[in-house]
Amino acid sequence: MDRLEVDVRAFDESDSEAVLEFGLRAFEPVYDAWSVILGDSVYRSFYPDWRASQSQAILASVRTQRAWVAASNAGPVGFVTVVMHSAEVGEIDMLAVDPRAQRQGIGQKLIETALDYMRSQGARRAELGTGGDPGHAAARRAYERAGFVGLPLVHYYKEL
């Protein structure tokens, strides 16, 4: 397969449909992993309709934060969003690459765009959060490749 050529540019509202479509496909392995890890009852209690809640999260992120898309001639294939917590700390809030376009350096381009923006704002540190589950394995590899260091954390769930 030929390497997909992309340009990274600011998110535009006209990108919403494409970003949502591939974003849900990109996050599906995460929710599949969580359903196995948590078990059906607990998973359904916390995530009764993950597609609806993740759709809201994606759209809120790209519409209310600093956001960029990686676009090929066929349209957007990736996005990243940034939140500046202070003059010194920025956070990559959300990153997704179309599963059909992964492993081509698109995530790295988006991460670098986010980090360049943070630097331009005077930030001295960058942070992000991701899961330790199998569904987040590709994200962890991308972040580690970009020089991030992970701190293992555990988030517990219990149905009452």
mmCIF file of C-alpha atoms in Angstrom:
data_model
loop_
_atom_site.group_PDB
_atom_site.id
_atom_site.type_symbol
_atom_site.label_atom_id
_atom_site.label_comp_id
_atom_site.label_asym_id
_atom_site.label_seq_id
_atom_site.Cartn_x
_atom_site.Cartn_y
_atom_site.Cartn_z
ATOM 1 C CA MET A 1 0.000 0.000 0.000
ATOM 2 C CA ASP A 2 1.312 3.440 -0.915
ATOM 3 C CA ARG A 3 1.903 5.862 1.939
ATOM 4 C CA LEU A 4 -1.019 8.260 2.246
ATOM 5 C CA GLU A 5 0.006 11.887 1.771
ATOM 6 C CA VAL A 6 -1.704 14.231 4.210
ATOM 7 C CA ASP A 7 -1.642 17.882 5.121
ATOM 8 C CA VAL A 8 -2.387 18.964 8.679
ATOM 9 C CA ARG A 9 -4.644 22.005 8.924
ATOM 10 C CA ALA A 10 -7.018 23.628 11.376
ATOM 11 C CA PHE A 11 -10.307 21.806 11.948
ATOM 12 C CA ASP A 12 -13.273 23.291 10.103
ATOM 13 C CA GLU A 13 -16.928 22.603 10.919
ATOM 14 C CA SER A 14 -17.266 21.021 7.456
ATOM 15 C CA ASP A 15 -14.903 18.272 8.723
ATOM 16 C CA SER A 16 -17.367 17.181 11.426
ATOM 17 C CA GLU A 17 -19.077 14.346 9.564
ATOM 18 C CA ALA A 18 -15.820 12.725 8.416
ATOM 19 C CA VAL A 19 -14.136 13.163 11.808
ATOM 20 C CA LEU A 20 -17.101 11.573 13.557
ATOM 21 C CA GLU A 21 -17.277 8.671 11.102
ATOM 22 C CA PHE A 22 -13.635 7.607 11.314
ATOM 23 C CA GLY A 23 -13.381 8.654 14.971
ATOM 24 C CA LEU A 24 -15.990 6.112 16.005
ATOM 25 C CA ARG A 25 -14.208 3.390 14.041
ATOM 26 C CA ALA A 26 -10.899 4.392 15.652
ATOM 27 C CA PHE A 27 -12.356 4.158 19.176
ATOM 28 C CA GLU A 28 -14.297 0.911 18.607
ATOM 29 C CA PRO A 29 -11.374 -1.371 19.651
ATOM 30 C CA VAL A 30 -11.186 0.525 22.947
ATOM 31 C CA TYR A 31 -14.811 -0.138 23.797
ATOM 32 C CA ASP A 32 -14.527 -3.746 22.596
ATOM 33 C CA ALA A 33 -11.607 -4.247 24.997
ATOM 34 C CA TRP A 34 -13.463 -2.583 27.843
ATOM 35 C CA SER A 35 -16.494 -4.842 27.371
ATOM 36 C CA VAL A 36 -14.255 -7.902 27.801
ATOM 37 C CA ILE A 37 -12.316 -6.475 30.753
ATOM 38 C CA LEU A 38 -15.334 -5.132 32.655
ATOM 39 C CA GLY A 39 -17.767 -7.926 31.845
ATOM 40 C CA ASP A 40 -21.115 -7.419 30.174
ATOM 41 C CA SER A 41 -23.140 -6.171 33.151
ATOM 42 C CA VAL A 42 -20.661 -3.555 34.401
ATOM 43 C CA TYR A 43 -19.785 -2.481 30.850
ATOM 44 C CA ARG A 44 -23.439 -1.930 29.882
ATOM 45 C CA SER A 45 -24.030 -0.040 33.141
ATOM 46 C CA PHE A 46 -21.249 2.456 32.410
ATOM 47 C CA TYR A 47 -21.449 2.467 28.599
ATOM 48 C CA PRO A 48 -25.046 1.741 27.558
ATOM 49 C CA ASP A 49 -24.527 3.507 24.208
ATOM 50 C CA TRP A 50 -20.833 4.187 23.710
ATOM 51 C CA ARG A 51 -21.353 5.421 20.151
ATOM 52 C CA ALA A 52 -23.664 8.214 21.300
ATOM 53 C CA SER A 53 -21.441 9.299 24.206
ATOM 54 C CA GLN A 54 -18.247 9.064 22.133
ATOM 55 C CA SER A 55 -19.895 11.026 19.304
ATOM 56 C CA GLN A 56 -20.688 13.800 21.761
ATOM 57 C CA ALA A 57 -17.139 13.714 23.154
ATOM 58 C CA ILE A 58 -15.522 13.877 19.710
ATOM 59 C CA LEU A 59 -17.682 16.743 18.506
ATOM 60 C CA ALA A 60 -17.296 18.683 21.759
ATOM 61 C CA SER A 61 -13.538 18.239 21.607
ATOM 62 C CA VAL A 62 -13.050 19.425 18.009
ATOM 63 C CA ARG A 63 -15.558 22.250 18.355
ATOM 64 C CA THR A 64 -14.465 23.726 21.698
ATOM 65 C CA GLN A 65 -10.714 23.095 21.779
ATOM 66 C CA ARG A 66 -7.820 23.917 19.484
ATOM 67 C CA ALA A 67 -8.162 21.207 16.826
ATOM 68 C CA TRP A 68 -6.419 20.085 13.651
ATOM 69 C CA VAL A 69 -7.194 17.468 11.031
ATOM 70 C CA ALA A 70 -4.869 15.437 8.841
ATOM 71 C CA ALA A 71 -6.473 15.436 5.411
ATOM 72 C CA SER A 72 -5.698 13.568 2.220
ATOM 73 C CA ASN A 73 -7.211 14.338 -1.174
ATOM 74 C CA ALA A 74 -10.180 12.196 -0.075
ATOM 75 C CA GLY A 75 -10.747 14.216 3.104
ATOM 76 C CA PRO A 76 -9.907 14.014 6.825
ATOM 77 C CA VAL A 77 -8.247 10.843 8.102
ATOM 78 C CA GLY A 78 -7.091 12.008 11.537
ATOM 79 C CA PHE A 79 -7.579 14.686 14.181
ATOM 80 C CA VAL A 80 -5.993 15.969 17.365
ATOM 81 C CA THR A 81 -7.208 18.437 19.993
ATOM 82 C CA VAL A 82 -5.286 20.457 22.589
ATOM 83 C CA VAL A 83 -6.237 22.078 25.878
ATOM 84 C CA MET A 84 -3.918 24.606 27.490
ATOM 85 C CA HIS A 85 -4.211 24.148 31.262
ATOM 86 C CA SER A 86 -1.835 26.976 32.087
ATOM 87 C CA ALA A 87 0.853 29.069 30.474
ATOM 88 C CA GLU A 88 3.264 26.171 31.045
ATOM 89 C CA VAL A 89 1.165 23.016 30.514
ATOM 90 C CA GLY A 90 -0.730 21.805 27.473
ATOM 91 C CA GLU A 91 -2.624 18.552 27.034
ATOM 92 C CA ILE A 92 -3.408 16.442 24.017
ATOM 93 C CA ASP A 93 -7.033 15.773 24.841
ATOM 94 C CA MET A 94 -8.042 13.580 21.935
ATOM 95 C CA LEU A 95 -6.280 11.952 18.995
ATOM 96 C CA ALA A 96 -7.733 9.584 16.416
ATOM 97 C CA VAL A 97 -6.586 8.270 13.053
ATOM 98 C CA ASP A 98 -8.837 6.390 10.660
ATOM 99 C CA PRO A 99 -8.015 2.678 11.145
ATOM 100 C CA ARG A 100 -7.587 2.371 7.362
ATOM 101 C CA ALA A 101 -4.849 5.042 7.479
ATOM 102 C CA GLN A 102 -3.011 4.004 10.645
ATOM 103 C CA ARG A 103 0.690 3.065 10.781
ATOM 104 C CA GLN A 104 1.632 5.673 8.191
ATOM 105 C CA GLY A 105 2.972 8.409 10.456
ATOM 106 C CA ILE A 106 -0.274 10.411 10.528
ATOM 107 C CA GLY A 107 -0.588 10.198 14.302
ATOM 108 C CA GLN A 108 2.996 11.434 14.651
ATOM 109 C CA LYS A 109 2.276 14.418 12.390
ATOM 110 C CA LEU A 110 -0.759 15.285 14.494
ATOM 111 C CA ILE A 111 1.167 14.897 17.756
ATOM 112 C CA GLU A 112 3.953 17.157 16.449
ATOM 113 C CA THR A 113 1.387 19.753 15.367
ATOM 114 C CA ALA A 114 -0.117 19.700 18.861
ATOM 115 C CA LEU A 115 3.301 19.980 20.528
ATOM 116 C CA ASP A 116 4.371 22.795 18.202
ATOM 117 C CA TYR A 117 1.213 24.691 19.142
ATOM 118 C CA MET A 118 1.884 24.176 22.854
ATOM 119 C CA ARG A 119 5.438 25.467 22.408
ATOM 120 C CA SER A 120 4.137 28.502 20.506
ATOM 121 C CA GLN A 121 1.914 29.265 23.498
ATOM 122 C CA GLY A 122 4.891 29.140 25.854
ATOM 123 C CA ALA A 123 4.211 25.702 27.313
ATOM 124 C CA ARG A 124 7.167 23.887 28.823
ATOM 125 C CA ARG A 125 5.386 20.602 29.492
ATOM 126 C CA ALA A 126 2.869 18.423 27.664
ATOM 127 C CA GLU A 127 0.636 15.725 29.055
ATOM 128 C CA LEU A 128 -2.066 13.333 27.916
ATOM 129 C CA GLY A 129 -4.021 10.386 29.184
ATOM 130 C CA THR A 130 -4.695 7.038 27.533
ATOM 131 C CA GLY A 131 -5.736 3.551 28.539
ATOM 132 C CA GLY A 132 -3.586 0.571 29.463
ATOM 133 C CA ASP A 133 -6.021 -1.839 27.811
ATOM 134 C CA PRO A 134 -5.361 -3.659 24.508
ATOM 135 C CA GLY A 135 -7.657 -1.226 22.664
ATOM 136 C CA HIS A 136 -5.257 1.637 23.424
ATOM 137 C CA ALA A 137 -2.058 -0.229 22.433
ATOM 138 C CA ALA A 138 -1.595 1.728 19.186
ATOM 139 C CA ALA A 139 -2.107 5.026 21.010
ATOM 140 C CA ARG A 140 0.483 4.101 23.647
ATOM 141 C CA ARG A 141 3.007 3.202 20.926
ATOM 142 C CA ALA A 142 2.408 6.530 19.156
ATOM 143 C CA TYR A 143 2.807 8.559 22.345
ATOM 144 C CA GLU A 144 5.940 6.692 23.411
ATOM 145 C CA ARG A 145 7.417 7.149 19.909
ATOM 146 C CA ALA A 146 6.827 10.892 20.350
ATOM 147 C CA GLY A 147 8.803 10.829 23.621
ATOM 148 C CA PHE A 148 6.013 10.712 26.209
ATOM 149 C CA VAL A 149 6.638 8.678 29.362
ATOM 150 C CA GLY A 150 3.734 6.768 30.862
ATOM 151 C CA LEU A 151 2.791 6.606 34.511
ATOM 152 C CA PRO A 152 0.707 3.499 35.247
ATOM 153 C CA LEU A 153 -2.647 4.373 36.788
ATOM 154 C CA VAL A 154 -5.686 2.229 37.469
ATOM 155 C CA HIS A 155 -9.306 3.335 37.143
ATOM 156 C CA TYR A 156 -11.729 0.997 38.938
ATOM 157 C CA TYR A 157 -15.394 0.393 38.079
ATOM 158 C CA LYS A 158 -18.170 -1.172 40.166
ATOM 159 C CA GLU A 159 -21.853 -1.522 39.538
ATOM 160 C CA LEU A 160 -23.946 -0.743 42.636
#
